Amino acid sequence: MQPERETVRARLWALGFDEVRFARVDAGFGPSLREWLDAGYHADMAWMERTVDKRSDPTLVLPGARSVIMLGVNYLPPAEVAERAGKPVWARYALHTDYHDTIKDALVQAGLVLEELGGVTAKDYRYYVDTGPVIERGWAAKSGLGFIGKNSMLISRKHGNWLFLAAVLTTLEFEPDAPVRMHAEGRETEPGLLCGKCSRCMDACPTQALPKPGVVDARRCISYQTIENKGIIPRELREGIGNHLYGCDVCLEVCPWNRFAQAGRRMLLSARYDLAELTLREVLELTPERFAEVFRKTAIKRLKITGLLRNACVVAGNTGAHDCLDVLVRLAGHASSVVRAHAVWAVRRLGAGEQLEDMRAAETDSGVLAEYEG
Ligand code: B12
Ligand code: SF4
Ligand code: SF4
């Protein structure tokens, strides 16, 4: 049985999603994804390369897929949470319990709605939030949830840049929603068409990670370097990272399309705004036990303590955190070579390299001394 589109929309909205839009599964985004991969812009995210066929064609993910239901969740925290002078900066999305889990719980319910109203079974739909082989922004643009900006974000006229996306592929056929009206028909996934002459995001990116409108070079992107990269952060990018401890929102926050956005009000996400209160010293002093306790159920726990300490060392070096010098010197002897390398960099950047002299002999054999030099 074919459920009525507006009934499904209302039922999914009632689960807590801020946006519920429908698109027909047709041509994918193969060529632009291929171009991106061929340019090496995916850095070491080899899983992007491995899943290119599925990402380009949703019927390889769900045989017989006819429609995709695109869901949006507004995660914008209240303004005072973003304005935290003197504290390290977290990407806004991270200031919640892990959205993969909270949104997934709602997606399970969404599947049950399709079963109830559409008479289908679990083999007739698949849902994903972030981690599935689906080009979520492309389908969101097709569904009219928003348009793609020069920063490559899916931008909603109502929520600006601040939406998580989730996708439900289904064999059910729904009448598609209209895409946002563009200057020309059929160009709804082309980046930057509604940006006009604006290029604020490209100009503001601290590490010049936007080489062309709508294209991110992950190798240069702070979000990639502080979240996905688990090893050494290239030295030439560290200064540009500034005080970004985890992720980066710069190309989102400068966008004028945020002017109508309001803090998320629905209850799908649980706020962890307390994280924004942590001082740099508190982060640098984290023990494995304290890390597990503070970041329980957040997306940050996947970075592990070594990744967070590494980032904190970079922030300390960039922000002249002389009051943290004693902790940095201690971290220069940390068990992880990644933490050691960035701690030494930070100590040197603070002009206190002589405090490391005692450690040099011990480090000679570690294989990371080369990283310290220069
Ligand atoms: C890999 C990845 C990253 C990588 C690469 C980012 C990128 N721009 O590709 C890194 C780690 C850098 C990253 C960073 C961030 N990410 Co991310 N990421 C993803 C992931 C898993 C895949 C994206 C992907 O396929 N990239 C490859 C490029 C080619 O695809 P794309 O930009 O999405 O797709 C476009 C092109 O194909 C383009 N296109 C179509 N036709 C044409 C034609 C031409 C000529 C060109 C040039 C392009 C083009 O349109 C497609 C749709 O946008 C998605 C989840 C998912 N499954 O989709 C989340 C996702 C895109 N990320 C998300 C978020 C929130 C972020 C961050 C804001 C996190 C942060 N604060 O630190 C930053 C933002 C950086 C940025 N400006 O994009 C959200 C975005 C939500 C939204 N409203 O857009 C997503 C959708 C996750 C989610 N479920 O909510 N991310
Ligand atoms: S997330 Fe930050 S580093 Fe990445 S493209 Fe946007 S502004 Fe540049
Ligand atoms: S900042 Fe300007 S160019 Fe960038 S996405 Fe927003 S409107 Fe487009």
GROMACS .gro file of C-alpha atoms and ligand atoms in nm:
model
  481
    1MET     CA    1   0.000   0.000   0.000
    2GLN     CA    2   0.117   0.347  -0.085
    3PRO     CA    3   0.111   0.577   0.220
    4GLU     CA    4   0.003   0.935   0.179
    5ARG     CA    5   0.312   1.159   0.166
    6GLU     CA    6   0.182   1.425   0.403
    7THR     CA    7   0.081   1.164   0.661
    8VAL     CA    8   0.435   1.022   0.656
    9ARG     CA    9   0.581   1.372   0.678
   10ALA     CA   10   0.367   1.455   0.982
   11ARG     CA   11   0.451   1.128   1.156
   12LEU     CA   12   0.827   1.170   1.100
   13TRP     CA   13   0.814   1.534   1.207
   14ALA     CA   14   0.646   1.418   1.528
   15LEU     CA   15   0.953   1.203   1.598
   16GLY     CA   16   1.155   1.524   1.643
   17PHE     CA   17   1.300   1.593   1.297
   18ASP     CA   18   1.299   1.963   1.200
   19GLU     CA   19   1.273   1.892   0.829
   20VAL     CA   20   1.120   1.602   0.637
   21ARG     CA   21   1.156   1.615   0.258
   22PHE     CA   22   1.116   1.367  -0.026
   23ALA     CA   23   1.323   1.308  -0.341
   24ARG     CA   24   1.303   1.054  -0.618
   25VAL     CA   25   1.606   0.828  -0.654
   26ASP     CA   26   1.739   0.900  -1.001
   27ALA     CA   27   2.073   1.021  -1.132
   28GLY     CA   28   2.339   1.027  -0.860
   29PHE     CA   29   2.642   1.245  -0.801
   30GLY     CA   30   2.907   1.010  -0.940
   31PRO     CA   31   3.108   1.253  -1.157
   32SER     CA   32   3.165   1.522  -0.893
   33LEU     CA   33   3.251   1.263  -0.627
   34ARG     CA   34   3.495   1.094  -0.868
   35GLU     CA   35   3.659   1.428  -0.944
   36TRP     CA   36   3.695   1.497  -0.572
   37LEU     CA   37   3.855   1.159  -0.506
   38ASP     CA   38   4.086   1.183  -0.807
   39ALA     CA   39   4.215   1.516  -0.679
   40GLY     CA   40   4.308   1.341  -0.351
   41TYR     CA   41   4.080   1.575  -0.154
   42HIS     CA   42   3.960   1.285   0.065
   43ALA     CA   43   4.303   1.264   0.238
   44ASP     CA   44   4.331   0.922   0.402
   45MET     CA   45   3.953   0.858   0.421
   46ALA     CA   46   3.995   0.544   0.210
   47TRP     CA   47   3.637   0.437   0.295
   48MET     CA   48   3.516   0.717   0.066
   49GLU     CA   49   3.702   0.559  -0.228
   50ARG     CA   50   3.586   0.206  -0.138
   51THR     CA   51   3.220   0.305  -0.140
   52VAL     CA   52   3.220   0.530  -0.447
   53ASP     CA   53   2.984   0.308  -0.650
   54LYS     CA   54   2.725   0.289  -0.374
   55ARG     CA   55   2.750   0.661  -0.302
   56SER     CA   56   2.690   0.732  -0.668
   57ASP     CA   57   2.394   0.495  -0.701
   58PRO     CA   58   2.157   0.435  -0.406
   59THR     CA   59   2.001   0.131  -0.578
   60LEU     CA   60   2.330  -0.049  -0.500
   61VAL     CA   61   2.266   0.026  -0.133
   62LEU     CA   62   1.900  -0.076  -0.146
   63PRO     CA   63   1.797  -0.273  -0.455
   64GLY     CA   64   1.472  -0.133  -0.589
   65ALA     CA   65   1.509   0.200  -0.404
   66ARG     CA   66   1.264   0.453  -0.548
   67SER     CA   67   1.259   0.738  -0.299
   68VAL     CA   68   1.481   0.894  -0.041
   69ILE     CA   69   1.338   1.073   0.261
   70MET     CA   70   1.582   1.342   0.372
   71LEU     CA   71   1.564   1.450   0.734
   72GLY     CA   72   1.720   1.755   0.896
   73VAL     CA   73   1.794   1.818   1.265
   74ASN     CA   74   1.878   2.172   1.379
   75TYR     CA   75   2.172   2.163   1.620
   76LEU     CA   76   2.243   2.535   1.664
   77PRO     CA   77   2.317   2.607   2.033
   78PRO     CA   78   2.206   2.939   2.187
   79ALA     CA   79   2.440   3.229   2.098
   80GLU     CA   80   2.593   3.256   2.445
   81VAL     CA   81   2.729   2.901   2.415
   82ALA     CA   82   2.925   2.995   2.101
   83GLU     CA   83   3.064   3.314   2.257
   84ARG     CA   84   3.313   3.187   2.514
   85ALA     CA   85   3.608   3.420   2.540
   86GLY     CA   86   3.939   3.263   2.635
   87LYS     CA   87   3.815   2.904   2.604
   88PRO     CA   88   3.919   2.659   2.333
   89VAL     CA   89   3.661   2.635   2.053
   90TRP     CA   90   3.456   2.324   1.975
   91ALA     CA   91   3.251   2.272   1.659
   92ARG     CA   92   2.892   2.338   1.762
   93TYR     CA   93   2.773   1.996   1.653
   94ALA     CA   94   3.003   1.833   1.908
   95LEU     CA   95   2.832   2.003   2.202
   96HIS     CA   96   2.567   1.729   2.219
   97THR     CA   97   2.548   1.363   2.300
   98ASP     CA   98   2.661   1.169   1.993
   99TYR     CA   99   2.416   1.256   1.714
  100HIS     CA  100   2.486   0.925   1.543
  101ASP     CA  101   2.316   0.755   1.838
  102THR     CA  102   2.037   1.001   1.916
  103ILE     CA  103   1.929   1.044   1.554
  104LYS     CA  104   1.964   0.671   1.490
  105ASP     CA  105   1.710   0.603   1.767
  106ALA     CA  106   1.463   0.829   1.585
  107LEU     CA  107   1.546   0.661   1.252
  108VAL     CA  108   1.451   0.323   1.397
  109GLN     CA  109   1.112   0.476   1.479
  110ALA     CA  110   1.091   0.626   1.128
  111GLY     CA  111   1.136   0.277   0.982
  112LEU     CA  112   0.852   0.148   1.197
  113VAL     CA  113   0.632   0.429   1.064
  114LEU     CA  114   0.704   0.315   0.706
  115GLU     CA  115   0.623  -0.045   0.803
  116GLU     CA  116   0.295   0.061   0.963
  117LEU     CA  117   0.178   0.302   0.693
  118GLY     CA  118   0.338   0.144   0.385
  119GLY     CA  119   0.297  -0.225   0.464
  120VAL     CA  120   0.669  -0.280   0.400
  121THR     CA  121   0.925  -0.475   0.600
  122ALA     CA  122   1.276  -0.389   0.715
  123LYS     CA  123   1.426  -0.512   0.386
  124ASP     CA  124   1.240  -0.234   0.201
  125TYR     CA  125   1.420   0.058   0.362
  126ARG     CA  126   1.763   0.160   0.493
  127TYR     CA  127   1.846   0.457   0.708
  128TYR     CA  128   2.171   0.639   0.764
  129VAL     CA  129   2.305   0.936   0.949
  130ASP     CA  130   2.651   1.044   0.837
  131THR     CA  131   2.823   0.707   0.824
  132GLY     CA  132   2.633   0.539   0.537
  133PRO     CA  133   2.742   0.527   0.171
  134VAL     CA  134   2.502   0.805   0.068
  135ILE     CA  135   2.579   1.158  -0.057
  136GLU     CA  136   2.348   1.315   0.195
  137ARG     CA  137   2.391   1.677   0.084
  138GLY     CA  138   2.320   1.598  -0.279
  139TRP     CA  139   1.993   1.422  -0.197
  140ALA     CA  140   1.901   1.693   0.050
  141ALA     CA  141   1.943   1.951  -0.227
  142LYS     CA  142   1.731   1.741  -0.465
  143SER     CA  143   1.459   1.722  -0.201
  144GLY     CA  144   1.452   2.099  -0.159
  145LEU     CA  145   1.572   2.084   0.202
  146GLY     CA  146   1.816   2.357   0.106
  147PHE     CA  147   2.086   2.442  -0.146
  148ILE     CA  148   2.460   2.381  -0.162
  149GLY     CA  149   2.676   2.680  -0.070
  150LYS     CA  150   3.029   2.762  -0.183
  151ASN     CA  151   3.137   2.617   0.153
  152SER     CA  152   2.985   2.288   0.026
  153MET     CA  153   2.729   2.290   0.309
  154LEU     CA  154   2.362   2.215   0.262
  155ILE     CA  155   2.211   2.550   0.359
  156SER     CA  156   1.850   2.580   0.463
  157ARG     CA  157   1.668   2.909   0.428
  158LYS     CA  158   1.514   2.846   0.768
  159HIS     CA  159   1.799   2.687   0.965
  160GLY     CA  160   2.101   2.824   0.780
  161ASN     CA  161   2.410   2.599   0.793
  162TRP     CA  162   2.313   2.427   1.118
  163LEU     CA  163   2.143   2.104   1.017
  164PHE     CA  164   2.246   1.745   1.065
  165LEU     CA  165   2.123   1.534   0.777
  166ALA     CA  166   1.987   1.180   0.774
  167ALA     CA  167   1.854   0.972   0.487
  168VAL     CA  168   1.594   0.696   0.463
  169LEU     CA  169   1.609   0.507   0.135
  170THR     CA  170   1.293   0.317   0.054
  171THR     CA  171   1.135   0.109  -0.219
  172LEU     CA  172   0.813   0.305  -0.160
  173GLU     CA  173   0.748   0.570  -0.421
  174PHE     CA  174   0.666   0.918  -0.296
  175GLU     CA  175   0.585   1.225  -0.496
  176PRO     CA  176   0.909   1.431  -0.473
  177ASP     CA  177   0.919   1.774  -0.311
  178ALA     CA  178   1.035   2.059  -0.531
  179PRO     CA  179   1.403   2.163  -0.504
  180VAL     CA  180   1.483   2.519  -0.398
  181ARG     CA  181   1.424   2.736  -0.704
  182MET     CA  182   1.753   2.803  -0.880
  183HIS     CA  183   1.845   3.043  -1.157
  184ALA     CA  184   1.816   2.752  -1.397
  185GLU     CA  185   1.618   2.426  -1.391
  186GLY     CA  186   1.796   2.105  -1.291
  187ARG     CA  187   2.096   2.275  -1.126
  188GLU     CA  188   1.985   2.223  -0.768
  189THR     CA  189   2.300   2.039  -0.659
  190GLU     CA  190   2.543   2.280  -0.820
  191PRO     CA  191   2.734   2.454  -0.541
  192GLY     CA  192   2.710   2.827  -0.489
  193LEU     CA  193   2.424   2.910  -0.724
  194LEU     CA  194   2.238   3.100  -0.453
  195CYS     CA  195   2.551   3.264  -0.312
  196GLY     CA  196   2.573   3.529  -0.581
  197LYS     CA  197   2.894   3.732  -0.554
  198CYS     CA  198   2.948   3.639  -0.189
  199SER     CA  199   3.264   3.440  -0.115
  200ARG     CA  200   3.294   3.504   0.259
  201CYS     CA  201   3.341   3.137   0.347
  202MET     CA  202   3.621   3.087   0.095
  203ASP     CA  203   3.797   3.404   0.211
  204ALA     CA  204   3.755   3.325   0.582
  205CYS     CA  205   3.881   2.965   0.581
  206PRO     CA  206   4.189   2.978   0.807
  207THR     CA  207   4.375   2.706   0.613
  208GLN     CA  208   4.256   2.779   0.256
  209ALA     CA  209   4.076   2.446   0.234
  210LEU     CA  210   3.816   2.562  -0.020
  211PRO     CA  211   4.003   2.558  -0.355
  212LYS     CA  212   3.685   2.602  -0.565
  213PRO     CA  213   3.324   2.688  -0.484
  214GLY     CA  214   3.161   2.385  -0.319
  215VAL     CA  215   3.481   2.181  -0.297
  216VAL     CA  216   3.665   2.107   0.029
  217ASP     CA  217   4.020   1.978   0.027
  218ALA     CA  218   4.000   1.764   0.341
  219ARG     CA  219   4.380   1.752   0.363
  220ARG     CA  220   4.379   2.123   0.451
  221CYS     CA  221   4.051   2.129   0.646
  222ILE     CA  222   4.072   2.182   1.023
  223SER     CA  223   3.771   1.957   1.068
  224TYR     CA  224   3.956   1.670   0.903
  225GLN     CA  225   4.286   1.740   1.077
  226THR     CA  226   4.140   1.764   1.427
  227ILE     CA  227   3.880   1.483   1.400
  228GLU     CA  228   3.954   1.232   1.126
  229ASN     CA  229   4.334   1.244   1.121
  230LYS     CA  230   4.459   1.027   1.404
  231GLY     CA  231   4.830   1.097   1.349
  232ILE     CA  232   5.059   1.395   1.309
  233ILE     CA  233   4.900   1.724   1.200
  234PRO     CA  234   5.114   1.871   0.919
  235ARG     CA  235   5.328   2.142   1.069
  236GLU     CA  236   5.237   2.400   0.805
  237LEU     CA  237   4.868   2.377   0.902
  238ARG     CA  238   4.906   2.403   1.278
  239GLU     CA  239   4.914   2.781   1.301
  240GLY     CA  240   4.593   2.811   1.096
  241ILE     CA  241   4.416   2.583   1.344
  242GLY     CA  242   4.428   2.871   1.594
  243ASN     CA  243   4.215   2.786   1.899
  244HIS     CA  244   4.000   2.519   1.725
  245LEU     CA  245   4.017   2.225   1.959
  246TYR     CA  246   3.775   1.995   1.780
  247GLY     CA  247   3.628   2.055   1.433
  248CYS     CA  248   3.573   2.391   1.268
  249ASP     CA  249   3.270   2.608   1.197
  250VAL     CA  250   3.438   2.909   1.037
  251CYS     CA  251   3.297   2.863   0.684
  252LEU     CA  252   2.954   2.800   0.837
  253GLU     CA  253   2.941   3.087   1.083
  254VAL     CA  254   3.041   3.362   0.836
  255CYS     CA  255   2.754   3.272   0.603
  256PRO     CA  256   2.484   3.541   0.570
  257TRP     CA  257   2.221   3.271   0.515
  258ASN     CA  258   2.235   3.202   0.891
  259ARG     CA  259   2.043   3.522   0.959
  260PHE     CA  260   1.709   3.347   1.003
  261ALA     CA  261   1.851   3.051   1.198
  262GLN     CA  262   1.732   3.004   1.555
  263ALA     CA  263   1.870   2.778   1.824
  264GLY     CA  264   1.739   2.421   1.792
  265ARG     CA  265   1.427   2.379   2.002
  266ARG     CA  266   1.320   2.022   1.941
  267MET     CA  267   1.427   1.742   2.171
  268LEU     CA  268   1.607   1.498   1.942
  269LEU     CA  269   1.956   1.600   2.064
  270SER     CA  270   2.077   1.627   2.423
  271ALA     CA  271   2.292   1.931   2.486
  272ARG     CA  272   2.640   1.900   2.635
  273TYR     CA  273   2.711   2.273   2.645
  274ASP     CA  274   2.915   2.212   2.960
  275LEU     CA  275   3.202   2.100   2.731
  276ALA     CA  276   3.237   2.457   2.606
  277GLU     CA  277   3.323   2.560   2.963
  278LEU     CA  278   3.637   2.346   2.981
  279THR     CA  279   3.957   2.548   3.001
  280LEU     CA  280   4.258   2.455   2.789
  281ARG     CA  281   4.442   2.352   3.104
  282GLU     CA  282   4.160   2.118   3.206
  283VAL     CA  283   4.182   1.950   2.866
  284LEU     CA  284   4.561   1.921   2.877
  285GLU     CA  285   4.537   1.764   3.225
  286LEU     CA  286   4.283   1.496   3.125
  287THR     CA  287   4.361   1.145   3.244
  288PRO     CA  288   4.218   0.842   3.059
  289GLU     CA  289   3.960   0.796   3.339
  290ARG     CA  290   3.853   1.160   3.335
  291PHE     CA  291   3.840   1.161   2.953
  292ALA     CA  292   3.608   0.857   2.957
  293GLU     CA  293   3.389   1.021   3.218
  294VAL     CA  294   3.362   1.368   3.057
  295PHE     CA  295   3.315   1.254   2.695
  296ARG     CA  296   3.091   0.954   2.763
  297LYS     CA  297   2.822   0.928   2.493
  298THR     CA  298   2.967   1.215   2.287
  299ALA     CA  299   3.114   1.197   1.936
  300ILE     CA  300   3.445   1.322   2.081
  301LYS     CA  301   3.514   0.994   2.258
  302ARG     CA  302   3.600   0.841   1.917
  303LEU     CA  303   3.894   1.077   1.882
  304LYS     CA  304   4.040   0.916   2.196
  305ILE     CA  305   4.240   1.100   2.457
  306THR     CA  306   4.559   1.108   2.249
  307GLY     CA  307   4.383   1.290   1.964
  308LEU     CA  308   4.234   1.548   2.199
  309LEU     CA  309   4.563   1.607   2.380
  310ARG     CA  310   4.734   1.647   2.043
  311ASN     CA  311   4.480   1.913   1.941
  312ALA     CA  312   4.508   2.085   2.278
  313CYS     CA  313   4.887   2.110   2.236
  314VAL     CA  314   4.837   2.282   1.900
  315VAL     CA  315   4.588   2.526   2.055
  316ALA     CA  316   4.828   2.593   2.344
  317GLY     CA  317   5.111   2.671   2.102
  318ASN     CA  318   4.889   2.900   1.898
  319THR     CA  319   4.733   3.092   2.185
  320GLY     CA  320   5.048   3.167   2.385
  321ALA     CA  321   4.933   2.954   2.678
  322HIS     CA  322   5.238   3.016   2.899
  323ASP     CA  323   5.029   2.926   3.204
  324CYS     CA  324   5.013   2.568   3.065
  325LEU     CA  325   5.385   2.532   3.005
  326ASP     CA  326   5.438   2.289   3.296
  327VAL     CA  327   5.168   2.053   3.161
  328LEU     CA  328   5.307   2.080   2.807
  329VAL     CA  329   5.656   1.988   2.925
  330ARG     CA  330   5.504   1.688   3.102
  331LEU     CA  331   5.317   1.589   2.786
  332ALA     CA  332   5.646   1.605   2.595
  333GLY     CA  333   5.721   1.280   2.776
  334HIS     CA  334   5.378   1.124   2.707
  335ALA     CA  335   5.354   0.756   2.610
  336SER     CA  336   5.203   0.848   2.272
  337SER     CA  337   5.454   0.968   2.013
  338VAL     CA  338   5.178   1.178   1.853
  339VAL     CA  339   5.114   1.366   2.177
  340ARG     CA  340   5.487   1.404   2.238
  341ALA     CA  341   5.551   1.552   1.895
  342HIS     CA  342   5.282   1.818   1.932
  343ALA     CA  343   5.372   1.897   2.293
  344VAL     CA  344   5.733   1.961   2.195
  345TRP     CA  345   5.614   2.180   1.908
  346ALA     CA  346   5.398   2.380   2.148
  347VAL     CA  347   5.673   2.424   2.407
  348ARG     CA  348   5.909   2.548   2.138
  349ARG     CA  349   5.645   2.780   1.998
  350LEU     CA  350   5.608   2.929   2.343
  351GLY     CA  351   5.981   3.000   2.332
  352ALA     CA  352   6.063   2.756   2.611
  353GLY     CA  353   6.252   2.488   2.413
  354GLU     CA  354   6.532   2.484   2.671
  355GLN     CA  355   6.292   2.317   2.916
  356LEU     CA  356   6.301   2.012   2.688
  357GLU     CA  357   6.675   1.958   2.703
  358ASP     CA  358   6.652   1.687   2.969
  359MET     CA  359   6.424   1.485   2.750
  360ARG     CA  360   6.625   1.487   2.433
  361ALA     CA  361   6.839   1.185   2.520
  362ALA     CA  362   6.533   0.978   2.608
  363GLU     CA  363   6.362   1.078   2.283
  364THR     CA  364   6.648   1.007   2.047
  365ASP     CA  365   6.538   0.650   1.988
  366SER     CA  366   6.169   0.718   1.973
  367GLY     CA  367   6.157   0.783   1.601
  368VAL     CA  368   5.963   1.103   1.651
  369LEU     CA  369   6.257   1.329   1.723
  370ALA     CA  370   6.273   1.413   1.352
  371GLU     CA  371   5.920   1.545   1.382
  372TYR     CA  372   6.032   1.776   1.663
  373GLU     CA  373   6.308   1.932   1.461
  374GLY     CA  374   6.287   2.225   1.224
  375B12     C1  375   3.365   1.311   0.434
  375B12     C2  376   3.288   1.413   0.515
  375B12     C3  377   3.358   1.522   0.565
  375B12     C4  378   3.501   1.554   0.523
  375B12     C5  379   3.499   1.617   0.381
  375B12     C6  380   3.401   1.734   0.369
  375B12     C7  381   3.346   1.759   0.229
  375B12     N1  382   3.306   1.881   0.208
  375B12     O1  383   3.339   1.671   0.146
  375B12     C8  384   3.546   1.649   0.638
  375B12     C9  385   3.610   1.566   0.750
  375B12    C10  386   3.643   1.759   0.599
  375B12    C11  387   3.412   1.701   0.687
  375B12    C12  388   3.396   1.821   0.753
  375B12    C13  389   3.275   1.870   0.798
  375B12     N2  390   3.157   1.803   0.800
  375B12    CO1  391   3.130   1.631   0.712
  375B12     N3  392   3.083   1.475   0.616
  375B12    C14  393   3.150   1.398   0.537
  375B12    C15  394   3.057   1.289   0.480
  375B12    C16  395   3.079   1.161   0.560
  375B12    C17  396   3.075   1.263   0.331
  375B12    C18  397   3.079   1.391   0.245
  375B12    C19  398   3.115   1.363   0.102
  375B12     O2  399   3.059   1.274   0.040
  375B12     N4  400   3.212   1.441   0.049
  375B12    C20  401   3.252   1.430  -0.090
  375B12    C21  402   3.199   1.552  -0.164
  375B12    C22  403   3.235   1.544  -0.314
  375B12     O3  404   3.059   1.542  -0.152
  375B12     P1  405   2.960   1.650  -0.091
  375B12     O4  406   3.026   1.778  -0.071
  375B12     O5  407   2.880   1.602   0.023
  375B12     O6  408   2.863   1.641  -0.213
  375B12    C23  409   2.854   1.733  -0.314
  375B12    C24  410   2.921   1.730  -0.441
  375B12     O7  411   2.900   1.607  -0.501
  375B12    C25  412   2.844   1.846  -0.500
  375B12     N5  413   2.826   1.850  -0.642
  375B12    C26  414   2.722   1.804  -0.713
  375B12     N6  415   2.736   1.835  -0.840
  375B12    C27  416   2.851   1.903  -0.850
  375B12    C28  417   2.915   1.955  -0.960
  375B12    C29  418   3.039   2.017  -0.942
  375B12    C30  419   3.109   2.073  -1.058
  375B12    C31  420   3.100   2.023  -0.813
  375B12    C32  421   3.232   2.088  -0.791
  375B12    C33  422   3.034   1.969  -0.704
  375B12    C34  423   2.910   1.911  -0.726
  375B12     O8  424   2.715   1.837  -0.448
  375B12    C35  425   2.714   1.729  -0.361
  375B12    C36  426   2.620   1.762  -0.254
  375B12     O9  427   2.675   1.865  -0.174
  375B12    C37  428   2.914   1.350   0.507
  375B12    C38  429   2.803   1.250   0.537
  375B12    C39  430   2.751   1.185   0.410
  375B12     N7  431   2.737   1.055   0.413
  375B12    O10  432   2.724   1.253   0.312
  375B12    C40  433   2.941   1.445   0.627
  375B12    C41  434   2.867   1.578   0.631
  375B12    C42  435   2.877   1.639   0.494
  375B12     N8  436   2.946   1.658   0.724
  375B12    C43  437   2.876   1.740   0.796
  375B12    C44  438   2.929   1.837   0.885
  375B12    C45  439   2.833   1.900   0.985
  375B12    C46  440   3.065   1.872   0.878
  375B12    C47  441   3.136   1.989   0.949
  375B12    C48  442   3.052   2.116   0.960
  375B12    C49  443   3.182   1.943   1.089
  375B12    C50  444   3.262   2.046   1.169
  375B12     N9  445   3.199   2.150   1.223
  375B12    O11  446   3.381   2.032   1.187
  375B12    C51  447   3.260   2.009   0.856
  375B12    C52  448   3.227   2.107   0.740
  375B12    C53  449   3.333   2.118   0.636
  375B12    C54  450   3.273   2.157   0.500
  375B12    N10  451   3.275   2.285   0.467
  375B12    O12  452   3.224   2.069   0.430
  375B12    C55  453   2.727   1.727   0.766
  375B12    C56  454   2.684   1.846   0.679
  375B12    C57  455   2.544   1.892   0.704
  375B12    C58  456   2.505   2.004   0.610
  375B12    N11  457   2.409   2.083   0.650
  375B12    O13  458   2.563   2.020   0.501
  375B12    C59  459   2.722   1.586   0.692
  375B12    C60  460   2.614   1.572   0.585
  375B12    C61  461   2.699   1.482   0.804
  375B12    C62  462   2.554   1.477   0.852
  375B12    N12  463   2.489   1.364   0.838
  375B12    O14  464   2.497   1.572   0.899
  375B12    N13  465   3.311   1.617   0.651
  376SF4     S1  466   3.555   2.367   0.816
  376SF4    FE1  467   3.710   2.529   0.862
  376SF4     S2  468   3.901   2.456   0.769
  376SF4    FE2  469   3.733   2.331   0.682
  376SF4     S3  470   3.677   2.436   0.493
  376SF4    FE3  471   3.545   2.522   0.653
  376SF4     S4  472   3.656   2.702   0.731
  376SF4    FE4  473   3.802   2.581   0.614
  377SF4     S1  474   2.932   3.250   0.298
  377SF4    FE1  475   2.858   3.337   0.105
  377SF4     S2  476   2.960   3.215  -0.052
  377SF4    FE2  477   2.979   3.100   0.139
  377SF4     S3  478   2.804   2.960   0.139
  377SF4    FE3  479   2.737   3.145   0.248
  377SF4     S4  480   2.643   3.275   0.090
  377SF4    FE4  481   2.763   3.118  -0.014
   0.00000   0.00000   0.00000
